[in-house]
Coordinates of C-alpha atoms and ligand atoms in Angstrom, one line a residue:
X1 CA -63.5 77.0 -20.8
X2 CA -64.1 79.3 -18.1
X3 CA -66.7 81.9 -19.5
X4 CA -69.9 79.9 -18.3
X5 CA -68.8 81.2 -14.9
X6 CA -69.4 84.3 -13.2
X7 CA -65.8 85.6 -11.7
X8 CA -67.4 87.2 -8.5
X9 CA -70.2 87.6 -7.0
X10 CA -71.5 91.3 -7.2
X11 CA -69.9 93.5 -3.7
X12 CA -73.4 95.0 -3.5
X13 CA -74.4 95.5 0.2
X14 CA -76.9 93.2 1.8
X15 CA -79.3 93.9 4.4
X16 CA -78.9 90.9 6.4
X17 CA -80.9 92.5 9.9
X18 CA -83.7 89.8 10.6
X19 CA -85.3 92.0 12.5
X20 CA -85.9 94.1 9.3
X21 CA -86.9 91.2 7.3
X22 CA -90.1 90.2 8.8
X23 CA -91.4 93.4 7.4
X24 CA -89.7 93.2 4.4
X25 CA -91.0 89.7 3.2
X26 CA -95.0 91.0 3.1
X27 CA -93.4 92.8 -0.3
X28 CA -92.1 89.4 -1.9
X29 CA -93.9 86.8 -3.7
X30 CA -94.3 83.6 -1.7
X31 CA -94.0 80.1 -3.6
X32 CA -95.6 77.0 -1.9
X33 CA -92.6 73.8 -1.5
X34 CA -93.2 71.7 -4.5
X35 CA -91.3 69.0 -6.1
X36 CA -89.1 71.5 -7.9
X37 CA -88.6 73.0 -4.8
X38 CA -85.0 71.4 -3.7
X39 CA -83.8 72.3 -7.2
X40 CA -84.1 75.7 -7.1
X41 CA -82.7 76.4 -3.9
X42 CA -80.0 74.3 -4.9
X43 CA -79.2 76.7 -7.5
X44 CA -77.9 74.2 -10.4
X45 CA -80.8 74.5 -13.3
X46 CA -79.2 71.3 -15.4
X47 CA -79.7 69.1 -12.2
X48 CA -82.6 67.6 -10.7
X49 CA -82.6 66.6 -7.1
X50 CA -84.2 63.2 -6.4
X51 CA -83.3 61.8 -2.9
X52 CA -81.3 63.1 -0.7
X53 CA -80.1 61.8 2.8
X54 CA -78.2 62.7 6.2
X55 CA -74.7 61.2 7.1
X56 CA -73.9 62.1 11.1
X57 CA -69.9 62.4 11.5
X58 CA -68.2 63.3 14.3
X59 CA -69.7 66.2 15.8
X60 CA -71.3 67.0 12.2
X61 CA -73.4 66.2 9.7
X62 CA -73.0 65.4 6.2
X63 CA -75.8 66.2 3.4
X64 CA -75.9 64.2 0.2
X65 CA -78.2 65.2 -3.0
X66 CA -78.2 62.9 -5.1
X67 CA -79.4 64.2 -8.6
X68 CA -80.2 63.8 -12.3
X69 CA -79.7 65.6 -15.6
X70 CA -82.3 67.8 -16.4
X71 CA -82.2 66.8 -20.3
X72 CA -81.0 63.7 -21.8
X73 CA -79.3 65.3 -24.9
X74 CA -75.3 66.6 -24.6
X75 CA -73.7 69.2 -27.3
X76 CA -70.6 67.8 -28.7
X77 CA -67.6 69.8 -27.6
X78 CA -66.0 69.4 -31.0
X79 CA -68.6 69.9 -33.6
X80 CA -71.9 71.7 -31.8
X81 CA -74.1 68.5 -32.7
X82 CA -77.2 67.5 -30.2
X83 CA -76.4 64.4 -29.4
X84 CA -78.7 61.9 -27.7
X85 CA -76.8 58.4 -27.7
X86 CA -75.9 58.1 -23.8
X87 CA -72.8 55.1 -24.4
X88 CA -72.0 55.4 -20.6
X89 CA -72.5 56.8 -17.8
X90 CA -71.2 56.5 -13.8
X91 CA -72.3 58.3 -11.0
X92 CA -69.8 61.1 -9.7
X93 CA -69.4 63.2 -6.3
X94 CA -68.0 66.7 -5.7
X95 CA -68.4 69.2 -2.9
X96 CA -71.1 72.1 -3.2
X97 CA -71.6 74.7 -1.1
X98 CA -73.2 73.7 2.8
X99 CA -76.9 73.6 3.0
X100 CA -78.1 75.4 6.3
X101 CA -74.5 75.0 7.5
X102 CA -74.2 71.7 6.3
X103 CA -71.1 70.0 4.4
X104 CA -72.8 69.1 1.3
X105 CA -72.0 66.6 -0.9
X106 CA -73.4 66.5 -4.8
X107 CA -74.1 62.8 -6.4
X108 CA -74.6 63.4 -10.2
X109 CA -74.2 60.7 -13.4
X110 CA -71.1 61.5 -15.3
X111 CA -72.1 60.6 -18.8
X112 CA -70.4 59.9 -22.1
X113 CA -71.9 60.7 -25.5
X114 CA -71.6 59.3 -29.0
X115 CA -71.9 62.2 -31.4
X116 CA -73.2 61.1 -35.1
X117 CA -71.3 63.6 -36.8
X118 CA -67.8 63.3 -35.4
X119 CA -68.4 59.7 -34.9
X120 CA -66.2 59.9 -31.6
X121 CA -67.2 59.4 -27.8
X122 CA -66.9 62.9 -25.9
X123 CA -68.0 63.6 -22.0
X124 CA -70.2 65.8 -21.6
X125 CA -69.5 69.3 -20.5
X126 CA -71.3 70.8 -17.4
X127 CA -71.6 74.6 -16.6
X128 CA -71.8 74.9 -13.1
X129 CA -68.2 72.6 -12.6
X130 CA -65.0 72.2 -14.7
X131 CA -63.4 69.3 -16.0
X132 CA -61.5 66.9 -13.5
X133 CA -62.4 69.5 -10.6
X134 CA -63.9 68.1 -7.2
X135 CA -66.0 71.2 -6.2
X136 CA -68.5 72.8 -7.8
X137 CA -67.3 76.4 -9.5
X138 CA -69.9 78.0 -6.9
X139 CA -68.2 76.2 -4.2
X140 CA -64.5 76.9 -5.2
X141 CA -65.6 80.8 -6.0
X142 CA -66.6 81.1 -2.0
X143 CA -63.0 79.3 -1.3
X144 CA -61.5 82.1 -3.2
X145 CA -63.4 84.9 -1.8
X146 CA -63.1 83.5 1.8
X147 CA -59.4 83.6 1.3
X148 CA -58.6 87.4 0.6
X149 CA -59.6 88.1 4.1
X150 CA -58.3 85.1 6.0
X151 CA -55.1 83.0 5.3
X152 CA -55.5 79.4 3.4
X153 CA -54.5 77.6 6.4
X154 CA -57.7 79.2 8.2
X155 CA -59.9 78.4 5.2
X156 CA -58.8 74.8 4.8
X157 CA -58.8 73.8 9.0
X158 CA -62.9 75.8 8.9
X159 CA -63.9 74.1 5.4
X160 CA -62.3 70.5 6.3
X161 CA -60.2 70.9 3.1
X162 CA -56.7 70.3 2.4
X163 CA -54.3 72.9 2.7
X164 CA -53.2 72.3 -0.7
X165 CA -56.9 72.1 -2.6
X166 CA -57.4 75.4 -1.1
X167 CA -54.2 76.9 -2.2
X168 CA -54.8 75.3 -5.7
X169 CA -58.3 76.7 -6.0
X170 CA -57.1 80.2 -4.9
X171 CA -54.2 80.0 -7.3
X172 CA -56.7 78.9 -10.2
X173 CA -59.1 81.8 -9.8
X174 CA -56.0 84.3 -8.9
X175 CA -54.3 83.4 -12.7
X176 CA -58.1 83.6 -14.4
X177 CA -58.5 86.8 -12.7
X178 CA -55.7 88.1 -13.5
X179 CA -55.9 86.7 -17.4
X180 CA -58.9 88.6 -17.7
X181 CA -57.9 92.1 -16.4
X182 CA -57.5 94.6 -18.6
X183 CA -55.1 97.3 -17.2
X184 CA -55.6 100.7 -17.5
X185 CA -53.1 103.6 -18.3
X186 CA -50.9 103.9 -15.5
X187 CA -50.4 108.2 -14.8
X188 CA -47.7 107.7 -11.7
X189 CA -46.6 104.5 -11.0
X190 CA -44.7 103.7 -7.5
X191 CA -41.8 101.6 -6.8
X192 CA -41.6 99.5 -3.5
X193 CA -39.4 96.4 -2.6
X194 CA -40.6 93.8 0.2
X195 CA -39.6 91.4 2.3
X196 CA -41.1 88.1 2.1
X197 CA -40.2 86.8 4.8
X198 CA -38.9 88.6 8.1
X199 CA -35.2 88.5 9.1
X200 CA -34.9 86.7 4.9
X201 CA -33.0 88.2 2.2
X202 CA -35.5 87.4 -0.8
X203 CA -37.1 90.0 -1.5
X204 CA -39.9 91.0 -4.3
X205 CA -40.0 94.1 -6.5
X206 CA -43.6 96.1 -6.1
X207 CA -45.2 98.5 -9.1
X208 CA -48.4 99.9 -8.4
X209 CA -50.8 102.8 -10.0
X210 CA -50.9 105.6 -7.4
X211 CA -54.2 106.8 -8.8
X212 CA -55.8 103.6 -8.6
X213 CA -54.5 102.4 -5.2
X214 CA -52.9 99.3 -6.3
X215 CA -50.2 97.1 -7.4
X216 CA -50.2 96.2 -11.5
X217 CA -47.2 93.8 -10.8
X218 CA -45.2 91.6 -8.5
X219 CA -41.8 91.2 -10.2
X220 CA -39.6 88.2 -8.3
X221 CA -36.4 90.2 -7.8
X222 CA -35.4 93.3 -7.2
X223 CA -33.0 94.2 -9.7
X224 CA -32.4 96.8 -12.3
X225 CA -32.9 94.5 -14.8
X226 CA -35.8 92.7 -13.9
X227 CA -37.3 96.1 -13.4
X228 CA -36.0 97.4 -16.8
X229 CA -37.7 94.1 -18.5
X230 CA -41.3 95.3 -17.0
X231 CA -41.4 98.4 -18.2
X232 CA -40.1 96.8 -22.0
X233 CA -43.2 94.8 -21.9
X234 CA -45.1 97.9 -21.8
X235 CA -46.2 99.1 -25.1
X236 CA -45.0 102.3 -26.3
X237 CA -48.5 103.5 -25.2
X238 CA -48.2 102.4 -22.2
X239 CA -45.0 103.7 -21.5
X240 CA -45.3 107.2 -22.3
X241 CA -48.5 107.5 -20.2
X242 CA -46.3 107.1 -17.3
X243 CA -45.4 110.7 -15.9
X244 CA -44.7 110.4 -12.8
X245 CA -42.6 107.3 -10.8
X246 CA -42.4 107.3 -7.2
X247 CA -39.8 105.1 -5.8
X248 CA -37.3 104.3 -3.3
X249 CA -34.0 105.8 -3.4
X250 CA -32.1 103.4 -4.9
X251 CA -29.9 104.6 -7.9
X252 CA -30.2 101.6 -10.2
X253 CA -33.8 101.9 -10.6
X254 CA -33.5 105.6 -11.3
X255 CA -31.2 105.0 -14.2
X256 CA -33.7 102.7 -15.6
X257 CA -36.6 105.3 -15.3
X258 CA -34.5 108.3 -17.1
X259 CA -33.4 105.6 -20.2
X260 CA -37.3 103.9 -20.4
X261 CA -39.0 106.4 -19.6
X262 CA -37.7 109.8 -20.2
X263 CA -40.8 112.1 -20.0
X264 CA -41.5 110.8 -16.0
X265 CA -40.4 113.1 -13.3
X266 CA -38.9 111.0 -10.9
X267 CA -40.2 111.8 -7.1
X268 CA -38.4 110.3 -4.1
X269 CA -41.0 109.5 -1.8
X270 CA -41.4 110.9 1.4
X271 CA -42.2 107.6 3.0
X272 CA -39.2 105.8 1.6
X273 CA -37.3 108.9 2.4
X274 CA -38.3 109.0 6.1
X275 CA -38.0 105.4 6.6
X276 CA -34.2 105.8 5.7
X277 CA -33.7 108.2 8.0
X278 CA -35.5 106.1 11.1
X279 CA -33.3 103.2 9.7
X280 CA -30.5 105.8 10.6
X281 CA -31.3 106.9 14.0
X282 CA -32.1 103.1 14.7
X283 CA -28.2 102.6 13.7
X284 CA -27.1 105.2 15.9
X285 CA -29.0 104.1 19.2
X286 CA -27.8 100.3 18.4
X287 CA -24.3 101.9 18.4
X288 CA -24.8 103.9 21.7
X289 CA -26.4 100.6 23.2
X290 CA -23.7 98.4 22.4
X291 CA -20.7 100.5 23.9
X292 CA -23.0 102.1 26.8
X293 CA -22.3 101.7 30.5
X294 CA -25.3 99.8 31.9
X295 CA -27.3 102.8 33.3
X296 CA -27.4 104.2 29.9
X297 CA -27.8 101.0 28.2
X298 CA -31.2 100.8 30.8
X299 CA -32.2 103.8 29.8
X300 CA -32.5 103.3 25.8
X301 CA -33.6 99.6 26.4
X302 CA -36.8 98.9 24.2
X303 CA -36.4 102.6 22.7
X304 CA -36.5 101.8 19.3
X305 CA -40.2 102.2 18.4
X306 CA -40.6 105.1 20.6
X307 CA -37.7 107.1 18.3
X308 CA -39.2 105.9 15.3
X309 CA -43.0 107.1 16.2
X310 CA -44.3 110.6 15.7
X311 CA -43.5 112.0 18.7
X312 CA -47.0 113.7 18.7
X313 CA -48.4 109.9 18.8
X314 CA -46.4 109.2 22.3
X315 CA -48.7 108.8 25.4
X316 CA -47.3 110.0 28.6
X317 CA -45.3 107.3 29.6
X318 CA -43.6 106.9 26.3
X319 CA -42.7 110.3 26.3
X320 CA -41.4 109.9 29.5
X321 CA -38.9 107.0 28.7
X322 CA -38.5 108.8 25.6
X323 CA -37.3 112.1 27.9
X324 CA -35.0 109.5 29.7
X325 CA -33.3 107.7 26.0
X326 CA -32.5 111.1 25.3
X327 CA -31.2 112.5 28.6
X328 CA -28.9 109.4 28.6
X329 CA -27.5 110.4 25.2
X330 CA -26.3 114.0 24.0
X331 CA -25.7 112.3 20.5
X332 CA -29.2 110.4 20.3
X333 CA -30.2 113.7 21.4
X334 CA -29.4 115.4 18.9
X335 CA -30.3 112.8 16.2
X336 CA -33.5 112.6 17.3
X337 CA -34.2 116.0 17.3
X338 CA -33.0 116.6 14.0
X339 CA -35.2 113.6 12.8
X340 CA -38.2 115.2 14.1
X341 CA -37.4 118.4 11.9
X342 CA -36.6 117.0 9.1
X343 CA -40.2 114.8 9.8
X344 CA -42.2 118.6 10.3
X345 CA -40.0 120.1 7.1
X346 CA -42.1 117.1 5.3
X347 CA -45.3 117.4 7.0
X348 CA -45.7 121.1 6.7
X349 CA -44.1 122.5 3.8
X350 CA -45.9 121.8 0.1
X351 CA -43.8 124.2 -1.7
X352 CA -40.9 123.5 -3.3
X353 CA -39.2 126.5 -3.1
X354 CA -39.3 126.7 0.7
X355 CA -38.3 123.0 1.2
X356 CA -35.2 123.9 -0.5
X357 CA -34.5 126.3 1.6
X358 CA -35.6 124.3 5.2
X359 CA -33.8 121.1 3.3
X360 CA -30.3 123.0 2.8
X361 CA -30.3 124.4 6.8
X362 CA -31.5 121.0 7.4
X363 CA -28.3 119.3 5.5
X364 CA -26.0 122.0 7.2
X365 CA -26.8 120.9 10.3
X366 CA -26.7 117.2 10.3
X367 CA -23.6 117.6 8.4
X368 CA -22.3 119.9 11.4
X369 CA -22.9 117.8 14.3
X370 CA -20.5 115.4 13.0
X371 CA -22.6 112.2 13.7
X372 CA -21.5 109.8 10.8
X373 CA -25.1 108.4 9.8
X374 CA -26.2 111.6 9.4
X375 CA -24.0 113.2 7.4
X376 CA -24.7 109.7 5.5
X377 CA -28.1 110.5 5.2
X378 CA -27.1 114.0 3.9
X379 CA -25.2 112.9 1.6
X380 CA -27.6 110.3 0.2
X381 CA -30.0 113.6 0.0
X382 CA -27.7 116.0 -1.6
X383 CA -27.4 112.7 -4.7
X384 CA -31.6 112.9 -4.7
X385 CA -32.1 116.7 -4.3
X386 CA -34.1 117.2 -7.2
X387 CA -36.2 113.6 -6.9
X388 CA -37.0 114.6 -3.4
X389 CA -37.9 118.2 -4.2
X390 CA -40.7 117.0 -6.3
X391 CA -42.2 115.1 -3.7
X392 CA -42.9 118.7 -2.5
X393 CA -44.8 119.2 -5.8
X394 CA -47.4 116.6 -5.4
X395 CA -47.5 115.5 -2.0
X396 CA -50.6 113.2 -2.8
X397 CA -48.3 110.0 -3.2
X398 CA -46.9 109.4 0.5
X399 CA -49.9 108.2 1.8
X400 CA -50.8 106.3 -1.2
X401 CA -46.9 104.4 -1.0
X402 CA -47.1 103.3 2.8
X403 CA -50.5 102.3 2.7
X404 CA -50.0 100.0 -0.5
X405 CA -46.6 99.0 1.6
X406 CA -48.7 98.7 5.4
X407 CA -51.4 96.2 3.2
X408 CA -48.8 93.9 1.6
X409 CA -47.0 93.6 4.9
X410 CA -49.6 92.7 6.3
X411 CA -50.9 89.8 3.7
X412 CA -46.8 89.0 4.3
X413 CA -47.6 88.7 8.0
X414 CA -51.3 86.7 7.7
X415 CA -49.4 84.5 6.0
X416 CA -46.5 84.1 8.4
X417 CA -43.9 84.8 5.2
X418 CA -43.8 83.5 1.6
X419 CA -41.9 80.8 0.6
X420 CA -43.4 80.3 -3.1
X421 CA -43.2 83.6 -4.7
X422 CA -45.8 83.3 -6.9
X423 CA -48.4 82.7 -4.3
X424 CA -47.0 85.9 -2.7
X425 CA -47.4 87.4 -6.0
X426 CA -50.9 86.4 -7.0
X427 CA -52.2 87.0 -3.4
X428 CA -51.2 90.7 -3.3
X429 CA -52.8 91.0 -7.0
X430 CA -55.9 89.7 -5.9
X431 CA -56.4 91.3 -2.7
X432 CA -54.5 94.5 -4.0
X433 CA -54.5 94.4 -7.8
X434 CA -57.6 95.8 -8.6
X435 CA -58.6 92.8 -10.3
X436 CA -61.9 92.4 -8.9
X437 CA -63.2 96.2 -10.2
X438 CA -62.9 95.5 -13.5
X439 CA -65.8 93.2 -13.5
Ligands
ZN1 ZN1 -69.3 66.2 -32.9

């Protein structure tokens, strides 16, 4: 039903500089306006355009083309028979694409054939729209591009179309996308989980191909079993392509990745490493805040992204209420500083060996200054020593994790949150999927 249609336009890049064009056009052939002009400019080869006419509403204007079928003839859907006996036929209008800026507005006969063979009525089907649809496939292919840069809400206010055609048109294209995709082998695969919705508990499990850049699924939960049910779906193939898994520390899903897939060295990511240990220090100056006299409490006010940032990123004045957090505070002090190593152990070092030893003089000393979340943190090291010594081994996948993770929070935040999962789910695929290069 839907191979008569093109699934994108080609990404090719267009020189659109007018300036350039009036030189350009002395190399093209020029065609005098004819009858068949309005056709082909149209772009619909089975139609002819016959009248057409201006509607002014509002602050716009509204084109109609009204048109007729090129031939008179219709194949039978059922058998492949000519058919030529018209039994009835009523005059139909969808959306097309604007001309010159124009809402546009397409006025065609729907017609209804006899076929000889069959013996039974059928409706004629046309290439350039689908059955039941009210847009043209060129029209709803532009509604689907325009809406993996901009959210539907955008879309539908700019295109004066309902929010929910839009999201049904996005949702239609997303599935035959993603229907016609054929996957590649997946060498390291990464495993993220995401809020859908900030400051809500629903959460949705991410797998993506850290070769490729992006995500081969959206699974609805984050458990170990919906994870474990994925990677059964996998053929054997598949599975055993898989050598590497990259994932946040979170012992359910490791058990799952030593029983399915046994040959894949598991690597605790130095993104979802970090970000536990800014989750840490964030716990600690929340702490400090909450029993602090109020001169202290001033101090480490609106602190929380300035502990969390790269202290190299800082300008002068966050470093300077940075200098003042941490003068308040021996123990945030300390914390800090022992984030900021740990932080320069992970940018600097690349070989294994040596992280263990900076990682073991790291763990003695957070576990010696007493501060409970760090000797948490420690602790949750020491149980991923190995997975997060093989980060050290091939460092390529940090960037490749919180970049994937930075681009879906940020179709999360376009969106202002997810309600329906699967539109979460076939948004990120299409923007992030790598649907798209496969054709
Ligand atoms: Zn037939």
């Amino acid at each position: 039903m839907f191979t008569s249609v093109p699934l994108l336009l080609s990404r090719t890049r267009v020189i659109c500089d007018p300036a350039r064009a009036l030189g350009r056009i002395q190399g093209l052939t020029m065609k005098k306006v004819t009858a068949e002009t309005l056709n082909e400019l149209l772009g619909i080869p089975e139609l002819v355009v016959i009248e057409y006419a201006f509607e002014q509403q509002g602050d716009g204007a509204i084109v109609h083309i009204i048109c007729k079928h090129r031939y008179d003839v219709a194949v039978c859907p059922r058998c492949g028979e000519v058919s030529a006996s018209l039994h009835e036929s009523e005059m139909r209008c969808v959306r097309h694409l604007d001309i010159w800026g124009k809402m546009t507005l397409l006025h065609f006969p729907s017609r209804r054939f006899g076929c000889d063979k069959c013996k039974t009525p059928f409706t004629e089907k046309l290439p350039w729209i689908e059955k039941k649809r009210r847009q043209t496939s060129a029209f709803e292919r532009y509604i689907y591009q325009r809406c993996q840069q901009t959210n539907k809400s955008a879309v539908a206010q700019s295109e004066h179309l309902h929010f929910k055609t839009v999201l049904t048109i996005f949702n239609r294209w997303a599935k035959r996308a993603e229907s016609c995709h054929h996957r590649p082998l997946v060498r390291r695969l990464g495993v993220d989980e995401i809020s859908l919705k900030k400051g809500h508990r629903q959460y949705a499990l991410v797998l993506s191909d850290l070769d490729r850049c992006c995500v081969i699924a959206v699974l609805s939960e984050r458990t170990q079993k919906v994870f474990a049910q994925w990677l059964d779906s996998l053929s054997v193939v598949e599975r055993f392509a898989i050598q590497v898994v990259a994932m946040d520390m979170w012992r359910p899903y490791r058990d799952v990745v030593q029983l399915k897939l046994p040959q894949a060295q598991i690597v605790a990511d130095r993104f979802h490493v970090m970000k536990q240990l800014n989750d840490r220090l964030s716990q600690v100056r929340r702490n400090l805040q909450r029993n602090a006299d109020e001169q202290t409490r001033q101090a480490l006010k609106g602190t929380r992204w300035l502990l969390v940032k790269n202290r190299a990123d800082l300008t002068a004045d966050e470093e300077t209420r940075l200098c003042a957090a941490l003068d308040a505070s021996p123990t945030l002090r300390q914390t800090y500083l022992l984030k900021e190593t740990f932080r320069t152990i992970c940018e600097k070092i690349s070989d294994r060996e040596q992280a263990a030893r900076f990682l073991t003089a790291w763990i003695w000393q957070a576990e010696a200054s007493g501060i409970p979340q760090l000797c948490k943190f420690a602790n949750t090291l020491r149980n991923w020593w190995s997975e997060f010594l093989n980060y050290f081994h091939d460092r390529v996948t940090s960037g490749i994790v919180e970049g994937l993770n930075n681009a879906i929070r940020y179709v999360i935040r376009r969106a202002c949150g997810y309600h329906v999962f699967e539109h979460f789910r076939l948004q990120v695929l299409v923007e992030h999927g790598g649907l798209n290069a496969s054709h």
